[in-house]
PDB file of C-alpha atoms and ligand atoms in Angstrom:
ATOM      1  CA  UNK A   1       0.000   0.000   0.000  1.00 46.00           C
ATOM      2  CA  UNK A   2       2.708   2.757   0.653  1.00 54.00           C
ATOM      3  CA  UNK A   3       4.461   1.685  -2.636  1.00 55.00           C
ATOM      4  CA  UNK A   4       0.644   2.309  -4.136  1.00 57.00           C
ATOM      5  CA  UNK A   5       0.746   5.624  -2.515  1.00 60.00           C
ATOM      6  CA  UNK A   6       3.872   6.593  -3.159  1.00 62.00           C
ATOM      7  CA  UNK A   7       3.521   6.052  -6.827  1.00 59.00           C
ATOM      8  CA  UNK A   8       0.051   7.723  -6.737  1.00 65.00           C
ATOM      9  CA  UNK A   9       1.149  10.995  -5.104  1.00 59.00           C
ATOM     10  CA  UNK A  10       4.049  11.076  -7.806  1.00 62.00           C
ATOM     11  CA  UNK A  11       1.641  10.646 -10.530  1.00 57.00           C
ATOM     12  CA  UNK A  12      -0.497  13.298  -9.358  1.00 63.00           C
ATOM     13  CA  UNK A  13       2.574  15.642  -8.851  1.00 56.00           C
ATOM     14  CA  UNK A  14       3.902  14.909 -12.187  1.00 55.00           C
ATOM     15  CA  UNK A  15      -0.069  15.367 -13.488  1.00 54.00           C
ATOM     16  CA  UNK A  16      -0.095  18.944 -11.740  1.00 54.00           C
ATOM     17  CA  UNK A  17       3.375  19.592 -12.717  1.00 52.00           C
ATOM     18  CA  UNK A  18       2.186  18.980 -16.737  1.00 50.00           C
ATOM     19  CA  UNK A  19      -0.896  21.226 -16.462  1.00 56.00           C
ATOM     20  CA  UNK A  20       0.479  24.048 -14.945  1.00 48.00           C
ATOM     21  CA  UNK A  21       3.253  23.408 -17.859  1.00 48.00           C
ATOM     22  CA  UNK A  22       0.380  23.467 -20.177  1.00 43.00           C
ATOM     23  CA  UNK A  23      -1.068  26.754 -19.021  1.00 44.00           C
ATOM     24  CA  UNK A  24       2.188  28.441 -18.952  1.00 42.00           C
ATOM     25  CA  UNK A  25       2.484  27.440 -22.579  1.00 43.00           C
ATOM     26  CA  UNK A  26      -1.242  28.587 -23.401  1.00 42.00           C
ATOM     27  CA  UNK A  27      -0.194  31.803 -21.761  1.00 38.00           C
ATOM     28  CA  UNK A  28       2.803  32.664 -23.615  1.00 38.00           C
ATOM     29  CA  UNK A  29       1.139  31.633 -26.623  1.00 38.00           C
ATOM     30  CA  UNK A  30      -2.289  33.837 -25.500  1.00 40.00           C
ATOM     31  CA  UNK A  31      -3.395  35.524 -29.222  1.00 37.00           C
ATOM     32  CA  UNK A  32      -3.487  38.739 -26.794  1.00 37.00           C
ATOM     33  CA  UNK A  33      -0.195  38.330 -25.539  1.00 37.00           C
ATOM     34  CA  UNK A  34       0.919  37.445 -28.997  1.00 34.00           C
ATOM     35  CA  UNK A  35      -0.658  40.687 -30.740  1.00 34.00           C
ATOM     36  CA  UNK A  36       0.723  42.653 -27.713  1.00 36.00           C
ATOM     37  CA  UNK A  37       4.328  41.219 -28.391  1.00 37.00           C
ATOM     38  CA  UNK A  38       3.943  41.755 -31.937  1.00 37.00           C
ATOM     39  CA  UNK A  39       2.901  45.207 -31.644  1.00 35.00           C
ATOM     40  CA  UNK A  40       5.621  46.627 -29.624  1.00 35.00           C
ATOM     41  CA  UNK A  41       8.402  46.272 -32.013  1.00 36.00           C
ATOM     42  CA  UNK A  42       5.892  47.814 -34.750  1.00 32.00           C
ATOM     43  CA  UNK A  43       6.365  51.563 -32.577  1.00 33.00           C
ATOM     44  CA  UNK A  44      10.379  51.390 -32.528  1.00 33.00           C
ATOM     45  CA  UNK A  45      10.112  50.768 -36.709  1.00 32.00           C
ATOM     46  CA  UNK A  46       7.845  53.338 -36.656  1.00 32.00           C
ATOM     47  CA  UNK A  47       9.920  55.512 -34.695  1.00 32.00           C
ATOM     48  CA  UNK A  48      12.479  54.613 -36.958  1.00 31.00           C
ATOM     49  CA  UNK A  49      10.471  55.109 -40.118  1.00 31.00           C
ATOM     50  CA  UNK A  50       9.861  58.340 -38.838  1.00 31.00           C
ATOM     51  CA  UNK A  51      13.057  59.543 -37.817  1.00 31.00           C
ATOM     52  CA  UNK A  52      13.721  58.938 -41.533  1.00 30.00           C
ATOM     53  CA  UNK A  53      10.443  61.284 -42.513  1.00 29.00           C
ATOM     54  CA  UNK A  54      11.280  63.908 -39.991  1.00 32.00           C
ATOM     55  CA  UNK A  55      14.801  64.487 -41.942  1.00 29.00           C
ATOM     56  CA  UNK A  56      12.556  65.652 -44.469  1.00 29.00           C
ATOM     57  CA  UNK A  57      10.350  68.128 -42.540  1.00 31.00           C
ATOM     58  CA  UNK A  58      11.144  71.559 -41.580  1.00 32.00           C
ATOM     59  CA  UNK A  59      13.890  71.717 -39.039  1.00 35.00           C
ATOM     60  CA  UNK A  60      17.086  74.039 -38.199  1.00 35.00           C
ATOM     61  CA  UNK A  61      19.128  70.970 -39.593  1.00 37.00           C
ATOM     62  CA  UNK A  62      16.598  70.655 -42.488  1.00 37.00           C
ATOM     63  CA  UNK A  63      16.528  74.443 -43.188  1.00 39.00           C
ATOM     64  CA  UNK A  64      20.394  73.825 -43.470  1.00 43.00           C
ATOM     65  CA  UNK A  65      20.282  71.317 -46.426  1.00 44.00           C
ATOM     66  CA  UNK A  66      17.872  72.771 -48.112  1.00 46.00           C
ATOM     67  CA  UNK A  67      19.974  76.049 -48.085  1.00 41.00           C
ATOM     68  CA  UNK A  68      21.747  75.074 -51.458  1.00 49.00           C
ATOM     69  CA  UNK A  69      18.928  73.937 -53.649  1.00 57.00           C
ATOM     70  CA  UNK A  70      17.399  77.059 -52.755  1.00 92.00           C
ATOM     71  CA  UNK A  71      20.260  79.257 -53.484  1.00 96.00           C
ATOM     72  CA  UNK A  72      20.701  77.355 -56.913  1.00 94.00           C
ATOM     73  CA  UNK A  73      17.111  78.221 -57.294  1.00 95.00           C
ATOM     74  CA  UNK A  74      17.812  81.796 -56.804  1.00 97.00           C
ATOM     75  CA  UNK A  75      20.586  81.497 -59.712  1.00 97.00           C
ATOM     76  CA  UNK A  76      17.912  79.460 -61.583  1.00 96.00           C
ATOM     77  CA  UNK A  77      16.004  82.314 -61.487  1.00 97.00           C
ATOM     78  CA  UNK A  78      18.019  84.973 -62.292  1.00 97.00           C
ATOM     79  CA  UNK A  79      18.987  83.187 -65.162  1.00 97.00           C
ATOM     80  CA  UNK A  80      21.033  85.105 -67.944  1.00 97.00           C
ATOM     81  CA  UNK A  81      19.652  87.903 -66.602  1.00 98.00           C
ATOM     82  CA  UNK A  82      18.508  90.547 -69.321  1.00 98.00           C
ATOM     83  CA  UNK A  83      15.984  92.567 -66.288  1.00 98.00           C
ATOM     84  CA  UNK A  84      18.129  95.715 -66.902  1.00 98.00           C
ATOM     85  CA  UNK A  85      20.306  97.429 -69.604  1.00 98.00           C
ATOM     86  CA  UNK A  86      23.624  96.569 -67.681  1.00 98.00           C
ATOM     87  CA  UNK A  87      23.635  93.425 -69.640  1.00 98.00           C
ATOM     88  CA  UNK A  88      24.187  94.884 -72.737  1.00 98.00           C
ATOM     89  CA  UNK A  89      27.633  95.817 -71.607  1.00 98.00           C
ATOM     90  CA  UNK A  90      28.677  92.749 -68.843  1.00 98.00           C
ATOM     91  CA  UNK A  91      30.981  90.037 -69.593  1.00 98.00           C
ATOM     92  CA  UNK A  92      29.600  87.734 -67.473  1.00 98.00           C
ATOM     93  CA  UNK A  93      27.143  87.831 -64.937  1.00 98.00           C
ATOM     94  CA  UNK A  94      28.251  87.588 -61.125  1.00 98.00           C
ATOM     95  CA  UNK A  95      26.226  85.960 -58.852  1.00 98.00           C
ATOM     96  CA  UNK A  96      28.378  85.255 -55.977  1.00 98.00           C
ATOM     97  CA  UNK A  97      30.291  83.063 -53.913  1.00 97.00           C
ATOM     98  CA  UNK A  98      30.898  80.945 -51.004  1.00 97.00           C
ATOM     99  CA  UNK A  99      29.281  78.934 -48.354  1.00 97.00           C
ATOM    100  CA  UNK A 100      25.379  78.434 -49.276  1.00 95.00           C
ATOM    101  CA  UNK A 101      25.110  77.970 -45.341  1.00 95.00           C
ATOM    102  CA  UNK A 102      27.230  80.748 -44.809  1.00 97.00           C
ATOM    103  CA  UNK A 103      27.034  82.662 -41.340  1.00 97.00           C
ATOM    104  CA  UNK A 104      28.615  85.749 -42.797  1.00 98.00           C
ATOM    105  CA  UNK A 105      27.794  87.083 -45.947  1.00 98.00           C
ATOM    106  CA  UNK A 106      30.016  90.271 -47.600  1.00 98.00           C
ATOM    107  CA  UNK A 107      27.782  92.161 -49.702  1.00 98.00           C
ATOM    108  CA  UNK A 108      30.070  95.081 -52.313  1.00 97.00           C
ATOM    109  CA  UNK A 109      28.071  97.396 -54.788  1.00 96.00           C
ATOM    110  CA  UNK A 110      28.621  95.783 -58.277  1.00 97.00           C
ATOM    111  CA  UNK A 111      31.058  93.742 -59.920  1.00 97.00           C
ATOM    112  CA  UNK A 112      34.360  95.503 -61.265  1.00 95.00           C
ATOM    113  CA  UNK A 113      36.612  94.653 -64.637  1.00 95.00           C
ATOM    114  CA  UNK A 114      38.230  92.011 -63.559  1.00 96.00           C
ATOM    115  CA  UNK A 115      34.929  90.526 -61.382  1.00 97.00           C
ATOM    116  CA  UNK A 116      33.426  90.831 -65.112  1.00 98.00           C
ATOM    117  CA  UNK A 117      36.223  88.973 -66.847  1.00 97.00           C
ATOM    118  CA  UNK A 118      36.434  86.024 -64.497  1.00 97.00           C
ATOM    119  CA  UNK A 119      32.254  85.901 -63.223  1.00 98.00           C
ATOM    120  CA  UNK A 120      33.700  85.779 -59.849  1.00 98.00           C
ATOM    121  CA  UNK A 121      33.470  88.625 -57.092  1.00 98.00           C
ATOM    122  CA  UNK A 122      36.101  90.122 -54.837  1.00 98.00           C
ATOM    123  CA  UNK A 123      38.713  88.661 -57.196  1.00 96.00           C
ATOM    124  CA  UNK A 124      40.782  91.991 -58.310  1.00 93.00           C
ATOM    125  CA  UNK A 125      43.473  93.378 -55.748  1.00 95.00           C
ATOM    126  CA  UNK A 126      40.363  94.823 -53.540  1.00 96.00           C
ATOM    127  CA  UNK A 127      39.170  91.410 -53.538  1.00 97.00           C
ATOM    128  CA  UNK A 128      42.606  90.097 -52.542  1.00 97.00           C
ATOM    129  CA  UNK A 129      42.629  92.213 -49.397  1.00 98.00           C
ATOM    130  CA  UNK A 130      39.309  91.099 -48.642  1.00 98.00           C
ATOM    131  CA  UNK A 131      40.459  87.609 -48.653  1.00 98.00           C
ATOM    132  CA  UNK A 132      43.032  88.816 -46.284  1.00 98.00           C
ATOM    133  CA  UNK A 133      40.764  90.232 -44.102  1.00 98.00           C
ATOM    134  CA  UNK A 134      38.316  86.732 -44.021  1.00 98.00           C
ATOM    135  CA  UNK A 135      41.629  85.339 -43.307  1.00 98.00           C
ATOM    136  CA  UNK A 136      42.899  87.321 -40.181  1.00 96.00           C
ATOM    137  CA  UNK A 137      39.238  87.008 -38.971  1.00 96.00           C
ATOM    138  CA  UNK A 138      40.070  82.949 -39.075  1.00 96.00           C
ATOM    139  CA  UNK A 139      38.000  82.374 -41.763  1.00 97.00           C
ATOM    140  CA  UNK A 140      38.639  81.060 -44.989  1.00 97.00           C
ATOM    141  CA  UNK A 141      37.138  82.512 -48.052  1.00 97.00           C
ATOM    142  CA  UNK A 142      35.025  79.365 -48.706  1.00 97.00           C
ATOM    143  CA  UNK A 143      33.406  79.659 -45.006  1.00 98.00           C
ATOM    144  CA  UNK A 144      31.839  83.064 -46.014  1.00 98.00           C
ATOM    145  CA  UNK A 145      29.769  84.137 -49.071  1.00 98.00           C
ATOM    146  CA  UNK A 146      30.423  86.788 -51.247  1.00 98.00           C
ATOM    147  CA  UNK A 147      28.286  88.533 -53.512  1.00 98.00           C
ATOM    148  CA  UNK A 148      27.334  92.006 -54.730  1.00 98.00           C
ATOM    149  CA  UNK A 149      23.853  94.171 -54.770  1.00 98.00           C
ATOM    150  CA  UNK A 150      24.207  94.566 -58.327  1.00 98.00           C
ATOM    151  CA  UNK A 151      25.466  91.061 -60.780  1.00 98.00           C
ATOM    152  CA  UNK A 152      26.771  92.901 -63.519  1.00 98.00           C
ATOM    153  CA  UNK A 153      28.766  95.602 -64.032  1.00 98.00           C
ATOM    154  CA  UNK A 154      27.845  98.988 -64.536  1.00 97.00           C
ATOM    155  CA  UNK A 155      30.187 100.471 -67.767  1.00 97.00           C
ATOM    156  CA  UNK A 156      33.414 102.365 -66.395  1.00 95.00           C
ATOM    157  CA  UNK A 157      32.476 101.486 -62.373  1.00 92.00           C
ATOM    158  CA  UNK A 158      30.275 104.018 -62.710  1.00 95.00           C
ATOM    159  CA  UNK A 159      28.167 104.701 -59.782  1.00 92.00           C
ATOM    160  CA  UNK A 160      24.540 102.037 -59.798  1.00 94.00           C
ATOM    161  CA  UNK A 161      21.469 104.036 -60.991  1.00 95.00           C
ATOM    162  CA  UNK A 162      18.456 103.969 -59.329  1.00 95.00           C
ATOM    163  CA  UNK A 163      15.984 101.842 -61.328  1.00 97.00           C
ATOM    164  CA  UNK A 164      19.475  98.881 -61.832  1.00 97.00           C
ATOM    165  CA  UNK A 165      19.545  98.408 -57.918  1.00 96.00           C
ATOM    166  CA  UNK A 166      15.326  98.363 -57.779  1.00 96.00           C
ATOM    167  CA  UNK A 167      15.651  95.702 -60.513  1.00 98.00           C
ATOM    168  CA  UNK A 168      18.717  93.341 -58.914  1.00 98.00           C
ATOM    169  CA  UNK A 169      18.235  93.902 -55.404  1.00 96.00           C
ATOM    170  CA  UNK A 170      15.094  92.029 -54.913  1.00 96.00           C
ATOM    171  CA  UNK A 171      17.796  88.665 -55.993  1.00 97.00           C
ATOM    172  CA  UNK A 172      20.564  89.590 -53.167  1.00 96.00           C
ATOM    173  CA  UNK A 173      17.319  89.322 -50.741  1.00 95.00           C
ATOM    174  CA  UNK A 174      16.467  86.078 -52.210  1.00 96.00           C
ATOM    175  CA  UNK A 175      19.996  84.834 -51.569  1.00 97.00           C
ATOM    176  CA  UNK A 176      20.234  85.838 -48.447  1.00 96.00           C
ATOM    177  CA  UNK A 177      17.211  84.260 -47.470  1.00 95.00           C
ATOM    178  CA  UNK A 178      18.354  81.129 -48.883  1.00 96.00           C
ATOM    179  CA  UNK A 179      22.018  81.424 -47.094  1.00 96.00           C
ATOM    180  CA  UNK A 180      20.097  82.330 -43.661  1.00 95.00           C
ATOM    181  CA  UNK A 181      23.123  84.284 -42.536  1.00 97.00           C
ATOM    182  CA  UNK A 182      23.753  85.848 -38.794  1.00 97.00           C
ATOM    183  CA  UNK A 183      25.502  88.648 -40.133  1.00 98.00           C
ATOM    184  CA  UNK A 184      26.178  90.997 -43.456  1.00 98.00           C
ATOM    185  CA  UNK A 185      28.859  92.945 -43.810  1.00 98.00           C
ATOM    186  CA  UNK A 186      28.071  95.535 -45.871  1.00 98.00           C
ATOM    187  CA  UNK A 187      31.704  96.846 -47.879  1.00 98.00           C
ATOM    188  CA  UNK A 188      32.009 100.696 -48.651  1.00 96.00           C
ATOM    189  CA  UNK A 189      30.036 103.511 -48.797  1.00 94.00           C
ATOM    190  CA  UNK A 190      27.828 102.846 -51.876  1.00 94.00           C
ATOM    191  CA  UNK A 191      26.528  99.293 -50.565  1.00 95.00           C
ATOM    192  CA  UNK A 192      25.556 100.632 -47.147  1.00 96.00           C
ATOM    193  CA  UNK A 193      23.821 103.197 -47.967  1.00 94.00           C
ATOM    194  CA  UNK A 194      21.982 101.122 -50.329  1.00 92.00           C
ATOM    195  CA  UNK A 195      21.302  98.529 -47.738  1.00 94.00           C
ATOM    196  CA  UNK A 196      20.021 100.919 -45.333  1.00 96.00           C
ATOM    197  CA  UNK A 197      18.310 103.602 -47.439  1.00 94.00           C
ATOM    198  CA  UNK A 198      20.474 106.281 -45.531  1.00 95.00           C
ATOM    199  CA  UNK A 199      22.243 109.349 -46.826  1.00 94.00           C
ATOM    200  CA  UNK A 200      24.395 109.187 -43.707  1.00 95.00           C
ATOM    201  CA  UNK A 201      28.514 108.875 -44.757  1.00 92.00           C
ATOM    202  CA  UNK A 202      29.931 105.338 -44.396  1.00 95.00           C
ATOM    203  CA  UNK A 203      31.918 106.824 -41.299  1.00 94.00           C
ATOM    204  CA  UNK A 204      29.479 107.943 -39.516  1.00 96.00           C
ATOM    205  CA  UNK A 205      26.817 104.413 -39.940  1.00 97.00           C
ATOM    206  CA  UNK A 206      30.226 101.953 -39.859  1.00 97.00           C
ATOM    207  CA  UNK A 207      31.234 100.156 -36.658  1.00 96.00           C
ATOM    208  CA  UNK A 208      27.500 100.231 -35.819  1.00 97.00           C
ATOM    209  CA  UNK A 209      25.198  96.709 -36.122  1.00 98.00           C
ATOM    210  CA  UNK A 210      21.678  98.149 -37.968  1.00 98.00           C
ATOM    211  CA  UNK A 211      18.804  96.239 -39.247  1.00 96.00           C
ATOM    212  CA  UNK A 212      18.158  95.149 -42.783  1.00 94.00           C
ATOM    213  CA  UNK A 213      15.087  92.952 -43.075  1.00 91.00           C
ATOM    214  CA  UNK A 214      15.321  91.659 -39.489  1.00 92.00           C
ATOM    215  CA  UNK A 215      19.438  90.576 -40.060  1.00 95.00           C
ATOM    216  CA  UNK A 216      22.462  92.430 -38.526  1.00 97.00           C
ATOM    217  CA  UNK A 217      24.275  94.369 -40.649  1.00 98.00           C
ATOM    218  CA  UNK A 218      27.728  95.734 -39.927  1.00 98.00           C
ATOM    219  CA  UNK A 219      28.790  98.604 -42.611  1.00 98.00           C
ATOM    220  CA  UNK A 220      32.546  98.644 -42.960  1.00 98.00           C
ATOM    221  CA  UNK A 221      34.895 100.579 -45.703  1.00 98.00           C
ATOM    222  CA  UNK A 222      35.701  98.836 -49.003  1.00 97.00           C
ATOM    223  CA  UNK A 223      38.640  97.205 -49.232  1.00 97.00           C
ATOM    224  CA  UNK A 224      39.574  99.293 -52.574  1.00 96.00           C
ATOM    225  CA  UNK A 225      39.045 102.200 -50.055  1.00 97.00           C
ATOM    226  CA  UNK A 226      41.626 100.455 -47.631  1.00 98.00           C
ATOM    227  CA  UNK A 227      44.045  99.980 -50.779  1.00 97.00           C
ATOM    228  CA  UNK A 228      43.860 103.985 -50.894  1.00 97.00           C
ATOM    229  CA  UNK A 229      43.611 104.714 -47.401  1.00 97.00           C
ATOM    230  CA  UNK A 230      45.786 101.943 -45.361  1.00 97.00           C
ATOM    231  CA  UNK A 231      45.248 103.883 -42.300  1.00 97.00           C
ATOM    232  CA  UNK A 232      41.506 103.206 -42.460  1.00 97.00           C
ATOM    233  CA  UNK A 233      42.319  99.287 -42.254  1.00 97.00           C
ATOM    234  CA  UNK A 234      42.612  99.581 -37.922  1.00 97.00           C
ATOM    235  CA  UNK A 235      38.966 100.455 -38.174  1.00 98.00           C
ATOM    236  CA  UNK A 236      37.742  97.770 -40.654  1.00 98.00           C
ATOM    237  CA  UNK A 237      39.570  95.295 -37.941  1.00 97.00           C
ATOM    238  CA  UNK A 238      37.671  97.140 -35.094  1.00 97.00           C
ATOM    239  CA  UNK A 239      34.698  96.267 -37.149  1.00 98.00           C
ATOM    240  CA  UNK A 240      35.022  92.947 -37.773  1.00 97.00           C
ATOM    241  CA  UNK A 241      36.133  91.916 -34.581  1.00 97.00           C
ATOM    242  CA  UNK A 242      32.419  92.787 -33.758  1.00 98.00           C
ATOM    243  CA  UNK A 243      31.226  90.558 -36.029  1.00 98.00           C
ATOM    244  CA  UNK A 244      33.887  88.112 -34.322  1.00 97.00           C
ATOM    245  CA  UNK A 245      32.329  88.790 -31.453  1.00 96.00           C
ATOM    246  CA  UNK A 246      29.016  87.290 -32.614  1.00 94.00           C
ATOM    247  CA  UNK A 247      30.228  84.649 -34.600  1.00 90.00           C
TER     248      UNK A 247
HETATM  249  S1  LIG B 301      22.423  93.946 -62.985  1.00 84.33           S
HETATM  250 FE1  LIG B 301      20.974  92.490 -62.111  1.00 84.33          FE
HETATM  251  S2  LIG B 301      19.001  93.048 -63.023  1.00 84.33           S
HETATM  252 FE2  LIG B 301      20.580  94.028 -64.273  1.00 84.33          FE
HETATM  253  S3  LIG B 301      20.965  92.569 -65.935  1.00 84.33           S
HETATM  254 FE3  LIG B 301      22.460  92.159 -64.313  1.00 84.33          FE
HETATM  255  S4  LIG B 301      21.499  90.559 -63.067  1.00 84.33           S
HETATM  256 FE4  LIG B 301      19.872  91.461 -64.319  1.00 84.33          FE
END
């Protein structure tokens, strides 16, 4: 009889033992349980899916790479530009230069002779000073952008006329709001007071940040000025060690 028992008492251990195995099993394998697994992993693809779309909406990082399509756009635009008479006379057109994320963008008055021949800006011995200055500021040239109010220029460097800069100016603003720049650094007399619709003397606005369409603008000499004037260059270096400053 206690053999009986004994082997009875096993049986009914190893009995329970097998049914709770059973609804363990049933358990993991519950349809709820098994949609519930199933669904978590289907957030982290998601999540990962949408890290993917979120590259493509509007961010600071996306604003960044969409900088350059947009600033090709703005050339795209412009096209070969026959808006006013000064391309009867131009060489080539100059757009500008540079960084299309730039954080500093030098803005001059209108391309010169040799800015004509090559298409390029800032590229005669004013332009080689100005690449001088970009240097000492511990910049290089490609870091900033370059460009002029007026793309083409005006026969003999003669001073803009009125209706040239209504016609091109409406494209620097376009490629500045495509570069997105912290500051513009507006070079000699003629492009500040352009800028800033002020009859006031490039010495007395320079050295001074002032507003032009909700961006800093610092108004320095030109560096053709500075190849005239070398005295003058210990104020363009107070002046762009305020832009430093904010940069
Ligand atoms: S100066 Fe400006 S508006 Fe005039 S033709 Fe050149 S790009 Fe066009």
């Amino acid at each position: 009889m206690g053999k009986k028992d004994d082997l009875r008492s096993e049986l009914q251990h190893l009995v329970g033992a097998l049914r709770n195995h059973v609804a363990n099993e049933r358990d993991a394998y519950n349809p709820v349980s098994r949609l519930t697994m199933k669904r978590e992993p289907i957030p982290r693809r998601e999540e990962e899916g949408m890290g993917g779309l979120s590259a493509l909406k509007p961010s600071a990082k996306a604003g960044t790479s969409k900088t350059p399509p947009a600033l090709a756009g703005v050339r795209e635009e412009l096209g070969d530009c026959t808006r006013c008479t000064l391309h009867r006379t131009r060489r080539n057109l100059v757009f500008g230069e540079g960084s299309a994320g730039a954080k500093l963008v030098f803005v001059g008055e209108a391309p010169g002779e040799e800015e004509d021949k090559q298409g390029r800006p800032f590229v005669g011995r004013a332009g080689q000073l100005l690449t001088k200055i970009i240097n000492a500021m511990g910049l290089k040239r490609e870091e900033v952008y370059i460009c002029n109010i007026l793309k083409c220029r005006p026969p003999g460097n003669r001073n803009p006329k009125e209706d040239e800069i209504a016609t091109c100016e409406p494209f620097l603003l376009k490629q500045l709001e495509a570069i997105n720049p912290e500051i513009i650094c507006a070079l000699g007399t003629f492009a500040a007071k352009t800028l800033l619709r002020t009859e006031s003397p490039i010495s007395a606005i320079r050295g001074k940040f002032h507003d032009y369409h909700g961006r800093k603008l610092m108004p320095t000499y030109h560096p053709a000025y500075l190849l005239r004037n070398p005295d003058a260059k210990k104020l363009v270096w107070d002046d762009v060690q305020k832009i430093m400053k904010i940069l």
